[in-house]
Amino acid sequence: MEDKTRLHSEVKWTTLLLLILLPEINGLEYASYYQDHMVLQRAPQKALIWGYGRQIGDQVTVEISKTGSVHTRIIKNTNGTGGVWQVKLPAVSDTGPFNITASSQEGNVSIHDVLFGDVWMCPGQTDMAFPMSQITNSTNEIKKAMEYKHLRILKPKDYQSATALDDLKGIDINWTTPSYASLGNFSAVCWLFGEYLYSHTKHPIGLIQVTFPEATHSSPESSIPPIDPGSWNGMIYPLSHMVTFGIIWYQGSGNLKSDFNYGYDFIVMMSNMRTLYRSKTLNETSSSMPFGIVQMGPITAPAYASEAGSFRWSQSFDYGVVPNGRQTDAFMAITADLIDPHSPYGQDHPRCKQIVSARLVLGALNIAYGDKDIEFQGPYPNNITFVKNVTKLMRIQYDQIIVVRSRFGFEFCCSNSSSEKCYDTDKHIPAPILFHDETSVTISYAGCGSDWVVGISYDWSGSPCEAYQQCAIYSRASGLPAPLYINGWPWYTRPN
């Protein structure tokens, strides 16, 4: 009785008028994505549950087995077809499983086997949609996944809408525990991220794959690039009522030739998602909800390869590393070294998604979960100097002990004008590594001849590595690759 009294007092104020286009209402029911086997966000955040009812003003009581009950009322909708109800649950630390029952004068509806954990959304395009059935060693990976009963997955149907919808119009995979049938068609990066994350956190993980067609342009009228407005309205917006812990994003290559403002667009998108999800969940989704970003992998298609360096740079918001001065609650996985020339799905769609997810998890543990002992970034230069008494040699010093796996990847930017920027000149001269020690490499800019040396770049090409995980510079401790960068005179500016 003590718990019920406390719970009742916590939710007196949570009724919310939802101005939505309702489906035909058959009676008391949950919104489409509140189902058996789902995961709701754990404490300290408070999960929300909402649904429909026909009787305006009818009291709805939501009861969580072993916990208590909360109350709200059905509110009339503007189209007159019925009403909606919504409750904010108490913060739940116990993982469950729970049964949750909503009841009113119209009857009652229940969802079963509900766990409380962390909800991660996985939006993106072709590479996020890449399924478990197509990855390297897929049969064994799917077999191993059957052990993870505390991981649950949901995959909404790809749906485009001209107006923002509060509920999904269709679901391809309902909330479920892992099964051979469901995982074969589920995002490999999303699932493996959850699997590797669970091995550290040991609490339930809810994974929601939200994939949609490539956004082919950034429209000034659109406030949510690089997601097409139809996908935002039909898929991202409907899930905004679900309290969400974090997001991982995997972009395809469709924006390479059409979106030169990608970094700015992505900052806008992150800000809009955080604002929307916080508002729709009554301030329970964090205003600094963490974003994990997969930097674009190797690109071999001639039409796109020349733009790959600039695009990857924009994905880091022109810093090279994430987090940085423009985004503090974000992390990035470098994937340009994951070459798969024999992929039957195209060289630009490598099958080795395990490495992608493993690198994302390192960032999530450090940034989203606060484990600052986790190293999640590869080596980055902390000093670039001319070698004294030696003609045209330059030494690049790194902030970690390095391993050199290849001599190639560095280029000098040369120009007949000292004022030209490195990323503007077309003259990029390869500069193989001549010498290296534990923390530095030495290269020569003799290839510039009599031209001005206006900058230096690393791994700027479409597919910069000689072979799988064989770019030039890696961390000895973590095995993570050095990120690409580009710099001009005075050669080096450390990101904030």
Tab-separated table of N, CA and C in Angstrom, residues 22-30 51-60 73-77 79-85 103-109:
chain	number	residue	atom	x	y	z
A	22	LEU	N	-5.439	9.914	-34.969
A	22	LEU	CA	-5.641	8.607	-34.366
A	22	LEU	C	-6.068	7.564	-35.377
A	23	PRO	N	-5.652	6.319	-35.158
A	23	PRO	CA	-6.226	5.243	-35.942
A	23	PRO	C	-7.643	4.970	-35.441
A	24	GLU	N	-8.331	4.074	-36.107
A	24	GLU	CA	-9.653	3.679	-35.612
A	24	GLU	C	-9.483	2.974	-34.276
A	25	ILE	N	-10.191	3.444	-33.266
A	25	ILE	CA	-10.020	2.933	-31.906
A	25	ILE	C	-11.077	1.876	-31.621
A	26	ASN	N	-10.611	0.696	-31.223
A	26	ASN	CA	-11.515	-0.414	-30.921
A	26	ASN	C	-11.819	-0.530	-29.436
A	27	GLY	N	-11.160	0.268	-28.636
A	27	GLY	CA	-11.311	0.198	-27.192
A	27	GLY	C	-10.011	0.604	-26.554
A	28	LEU	N	-9.840	0.265	-25.292
A	28	LEU	CA	-8.600	0.596	-24.600
A	28	LEU	C	-7.444	-0.179	-25.226
A	29	GLU	N	-6.370	0.515	-25.570
A	29	GLU	CA	-5.213	-0.159	-26.167
A	29	GLU	C	-3.962	0.682	-25.991
A	30	TYR	N	-2.824	0.012	-26.139
A	30	TYR	CA	-1.533	0.682	-26.100
A	30	TYR	C	-1.187	1.220	-27.483
A	51	GLY	N	-1.411	5.331	-24.858
A	51	GLY	CA	-2.278	4.532	-25.720
A	51	GLY	C	-3.572	5.262	-26.027
A	52	TYR	N	-4.586	4.505	-26.430
A	52	TYR	CA	-5.854	5.060	-26.912
A	52	TYR	C	-7.032	4.544	-26.093
A	53	GLY	N	-8.126	5.278	-26.164
A	53	GLY	CA	-9.386	4.848	-25.563
A	53	GLY	C	-10.545	5.589	-26.201
A	54	ARG	N	-11.742	5.016	-26.122
A	54	ARG	CA	-12.913	5.639	-26.764
A	54	ARG	C	-13.657	6.578	-25.842
A	55	GLN	N	-13.646	6.312	-24.545
A	55	GLN	CA	-14.480	7.049	-23.599
A	55	GLN	C	-13.716	8.236	-23.019
A	56	ILE	N	-14.052	9.422	-23.516
A	56	ILE	CA	-13.370	10.627	-23.056
A	56	ILE	C	-13.654	10.842	-21.571
A	57	GLY	N	-12.611	11.126	-20.806
A	57	GLY	CA	-12.743	11.348	-19.373
A	57	GLY	C	-12.650	10.102	-18.539
A	58	ASP	N	-12.649	8.924	-19.171
A	58	ASP	CA	-12.543	7.661	-18.438
A	58	ASP	C	-11.179	7.580	-17.752
A	59	GLN	N	-11.160	7.102	-16.511
A	59	GLN	CA	-9.891	6.935	-15.809
A	59	GLN	C	-9.199	5.674	-16.283
A	60	VAL	N	-7.900	5.789	-16.537
A	60	VAL	CA	-7.069	4.649	-16.909
A	60	VAL	C	-6.067	4.406	-15.797
A	73	ARG	N	-6.244	10.018	-17.165
A	73	ARG	CA	-7.561	10.026	-17.801
A	73	ARG	C	-7.414	10.146	-19.307
A	74	ILE	N	-8.400	9.597	-20.027
A	74	ILE	CA	-8.429	9.697	-21.475
A	74	ILE	C	-8.816	11.124	-21.850
A	75	ILE	N	-8.021	11.712	-22.732
A	75	ILE	CA	-8.220	13.094	-23.153
A	75	ILE	C	-8.757	13.107	-24.577
A	76	LYS	N	-9.716	13.959	-24.834
A	76	LYS	CA	-10.320	14.027	-26.164
A	76	LYS	C	-9.312	14.520	-27.186
A	77	ASN	N	-9.372	13.915	-28.375
A	77	ASN	CA	-8.547	14.336	-29.485
A	77	ASN	C	-9.306	15.334	-30.348
A	79	ASN	N	-9.751	15.499	-33.484
A	79	ASN	CA	-10.544	15.019	-34.624
A	79	ASN	C	-11.833	14.316	-34.203
A	80	GLY	N	-12.036	14.185	-32.893
A	80	GLY	CA	-13.295	13.662	-32.397
A	80	GLY	C	-13.475	12.165	-32.510
A	81	THR	N	-12.401	11.443	-32.895
A	81	THR	CA	-12.549	10.003	-33.087
A	81	THR	C	-12.261	9.199	-31.830
A	82	GLY	N	-11.927	9.839	-30.752
A	82	GLY	CA	-11.621	9.124	-29.524
A	82	GLY	C	-10.626	9.920	-28.720
A	83	GLY	N	-9.835	9.241	-27.915
A	83	GLY	CA	-8.895	9.961	-27.072
A	83	GLY	C	-7.632	9.188	-26.834
A	84	VAL	N	-6.739	9.810	-26.097
A	84	VAL	CA	-5.455	9.213	-25.771
A	84	VAL	C	-5.214	9.336	-24.274
A	85	TRP	N	-4.358	8.457	-23.774
A	85	TRP	CA	-3.931	8.541	-22.383
A	85	TRP	C	-2.418	8.358	-22.321
A	103	SER	N	-6.052	-0.508	-17.396
A	103	SER	CA	-7.466	-0.857	-17.269
A	103	SER	C	-8.320	0.400	-17.161
A	104	SER	N	-9.551	0.294	-17.658
A	104	SER	CA	-10.540	1.369	-17.581
A	104	SER	C	-11.911	0.712	-17.639
A	105	GLN	N	-12.961	1.526	-17.767
A	105	GLN	CA	-14.297	0.960	-17.894
A	105	GLN	C	-14.457	0.138	-19.162
A	106	GLU	N	-13.580	0.350	-20.135
A	106	GLU	CA	-13.658	-0.404	-21.388
A	106	GLU	C	-13.017	-1.779	-21.279
A	107	GLY	N	-12.331	-2.068	-20.191
A	107	GLY	CA	-11.668	-3.354	-20.021
A	107	GLY	C	-10.226	-3.155	-19.630
A	108	ASN	N	-9.401	-4.125	-19.945
A	108	ASN	CA	-7.985	-4.009	-19.626
A	108	ASN	C	-7.145	-4.660	-20.717
A	109	VAL	N	-5.931	-4.159	-20.842
A	109	VAL	CA	-4.964	-4.698	-21.801
A	109	VAL	C	-3.633	-4.821	-21.085
